[in-house]
Amino acid sequence: MTQRYGVTLIALANLPGRVPVHASQVFSGNLTSLIEEFWDKNAKTFVLKPDDEILKGCLITHEGVITNPDLQARFAKA
């Protein structure tokens, strides 16, 4: 607790310092979910489905070809 101008402030002292922890937790959770979505438990391998809507947004290249539409457009202009 801190007093400023007669007001008692009750808050975390270093809120910006706590943000990276939560960002890392969210990122690791998302990455785990992505891997679990495409993990074949029987074959014990990652099954890449380039036409899947989830992977379309994540996949940048596949078999030497740029698959991301935004990057395709950028490199086509170059």
mmCIF file of C-alpha atoms in Angstrom:
data_model
loop_
_atom_site.group_PDB
_atom_site.id
_atom_site.type_symbol
_atom_site.label_atom_id
_atom_site.label_comp_id
_atom_site.label_asym_id
_atom_site.label_seq_id
_atom_site.Cartn_x
_atom_site.Cartn_y
_atom_site.Cartn_z
ATOM 1 C CA MET A 1 0.000 0.000 0.000
ATOM 2 C CA THR A 2 1.114 3.509 -0.793
ATOM 3 C CA GLN A 3 -0.296 6.881 0.119
ATOM 4 C CA ARG A 4 -0.321 9.630 -2.506
ATOM 5 C CA TYR A 5 -2.130 12.941 -2.168
ATOM 6 C CA GLY A 6 -4.160 11.547 0.711
ATOM 7 C CA VAL A 7 -5.300 8.512 -1.279
ATOM 8 C CA THR A 8 -4.328 4.985 -0.336
ATOM 9 C CA LEU A 9 -3.248 2.972 -3.387
ATOM 10 C CA ILE A 10 -3.611 -0.782 -3.138
ATOM 11 C CA ALA A 11 -2.002 -2.405 -6.162
ATOM 12 C CA LEU A 12 0.914 -4.465 -7.329
ATOM 13 C CA ALA A 13 4.079 -2.428 -7.052
ATOM 14 C CA ASN A 14 5.608 -3.642 -10.312
ATOM 15 C CA LEU A 15 2.726 -4.490 -12.632
ATOM 16 C CA PRO A 16 4.763 -4.062 -15.870
ATOM 17 C CA GLY A 17 7.313 -6.512 -14.485
ATOM 18 C CA ARG A 18 4.620 -9.170 -14.132
ATOM 19 C CA VAL A 19 3.321 -8.935 -17.716
ATOM 20 C CA PRO A 20 6.106 -11.016 -19.350
ATOM 21 C CA VAL A 21 5.322 -13.925 -17.029
ATOM 22 C CA HIS A 22 1.693 -14.010 -18.107
ATOM 23 C CA ALA A 23 2.566 -13.474 -21.769
ATOM 24 C CA SER A 24 4.923 -16.454 -21.603
ATOM 25 C CA GLN A 25 2.241 -18.580 -19.947
ATOM 26 C CA VAL A 26 -0.312 -17.702 -22.637
ATOM 27 C CA PHE A 27 2.188 -18.331 -25.440
ATOM 28 C CA SER A 28 3.237 -21.703 -24.032
ATOM 29 C CA GLY A 29 -0.420 -22.697 -23.605
ATOM 30 C CA ASN A 30 -1.179 -21.749 -27.201
ATOM 31 C CA LEU A 31 1.848 -23.625 -28.488
ATOM 32 C CA THR A 32 0.902 -26.717 -26.472
ATOM 33 C CA SER A 33 -2.649 -26.601 -27.849
ATOM 34 C CA LEU A 34 -1.339 -26.269 -31.407
ATOM 35 C CA ILE A 35 0.960 -29.260 -31.024
ATOM 36 C CA GLU A 36 -1.755 -31.368 -29.372
ATOM 37 C CA GLU A 37 -4.177 -30.520 -32.189
ATOM 38 C CA PHE A 38 -1.881 -31.985 -34.844
ATOM 39 C CA TRP A 39 -0.141 -34.713 -32.824
ATOM 40 C CA ASP A 40 -0.976 -38.282 -33.856
ATOM 41 C CA LYS A 41 -0.781 -40.236 -30.602
ATOM 42 C CA ASN A 42 -0.749 -43.631 -32.316
ATOM 43 C CA ALA A 43 2.016 -42.814 -34.792
ATOM 44 C CA LYS A 44 3.753 -40.523 -32.277
ATOM 45 C CA THR A 45 4.362 -37.908 -34.933
ATOM 46 C CA PHE A 46 3.270 -34.389 -35.866
ATOM 47 C CA VAL A 47 0.801 -34.489 -38.770
ATOM 48 C CA LEU A 48 1.150 -31.381 -40.903
ATOM 49 C CA LYS A 49 -2.061 -30.462 -42.729
ATOM 50 C CA PRO A 50 -1.205 -27.333 -44.767
ATOM 51 C CA ASP A 51 -4.848 -26.857 -45.810
ATOM 52 C CA ASP A 52 -6.069 -26.691 -42.204
ATOM 53 C CA GLU A 53 -7.417 -23.250 -41.252
ATOM 54 C CA ILE A 54 -5.349 -23.120 -38.072
ATOM 55 C CA LEU A 55 -2.084 -23.916 -39.824
ATOM 56 C CA LYS A 56 -2.746 -21.572 -42.749
ATOM 57 C CA GLY A 57 -2.246 -18.667 -40.379
ATOM 58 C CA CYS A 58 0.891 -20.170 -38.817
ATOM 59 C CA LEU A 59 2.693 -21.777 -41.732
ATOM 60 C CA ILE A 60 5.239 -19.573 -43.498
ATOM 61 C CA THR A 61 6.941 -22.036 -45.835
ATOM 62 C CA HIS A 62 6.408 -25.661 -46.808
ATOM 63 C CA GLU A 63 8.657 -27.789 -48.992
ATOM 64 C CA GLY A 64 10.649 -24.754 -50.089
ATOM 65 C CA VAL A 65 7.609 -22.681 -51.108
ATOM 66 C CA ILE A 66 6.300 -19.585 -49.305
ATOM 67 C CA THR A 67 2.762 -20.496 -48.232
ATOM 68 C CA ASN A 68 1.833 -17.375 -46.281
ATOM 69 C CA PRO A 69 -0.268 -15.111 -48.567
ATOM 70 C CA ASP A 70 1.077 -11.866 -47.069
ATOM 71 C CA LEU A 71 4.678 -12.929 -47.587
ATOM 72 C CA GLN A 72 3.899 -14.250 -51.055
ATOM 73 C CA ALA A 73 2.599 -10.812 -52.007
ATOM 74 C CA ARG A 74 5.636 -9.058 -50.550
ATOM 75 C CA PHE A 75 8.181 -11.276 -52.231
ATOM 76 C CA ALA A 76 6.311 -11.192 -55.554
ATOM 77 C CA LYS A 77 6.870 -7.421 -55.653
ATOM 78 C CA ALA A 78 10.587 -7.702 -54.875
#
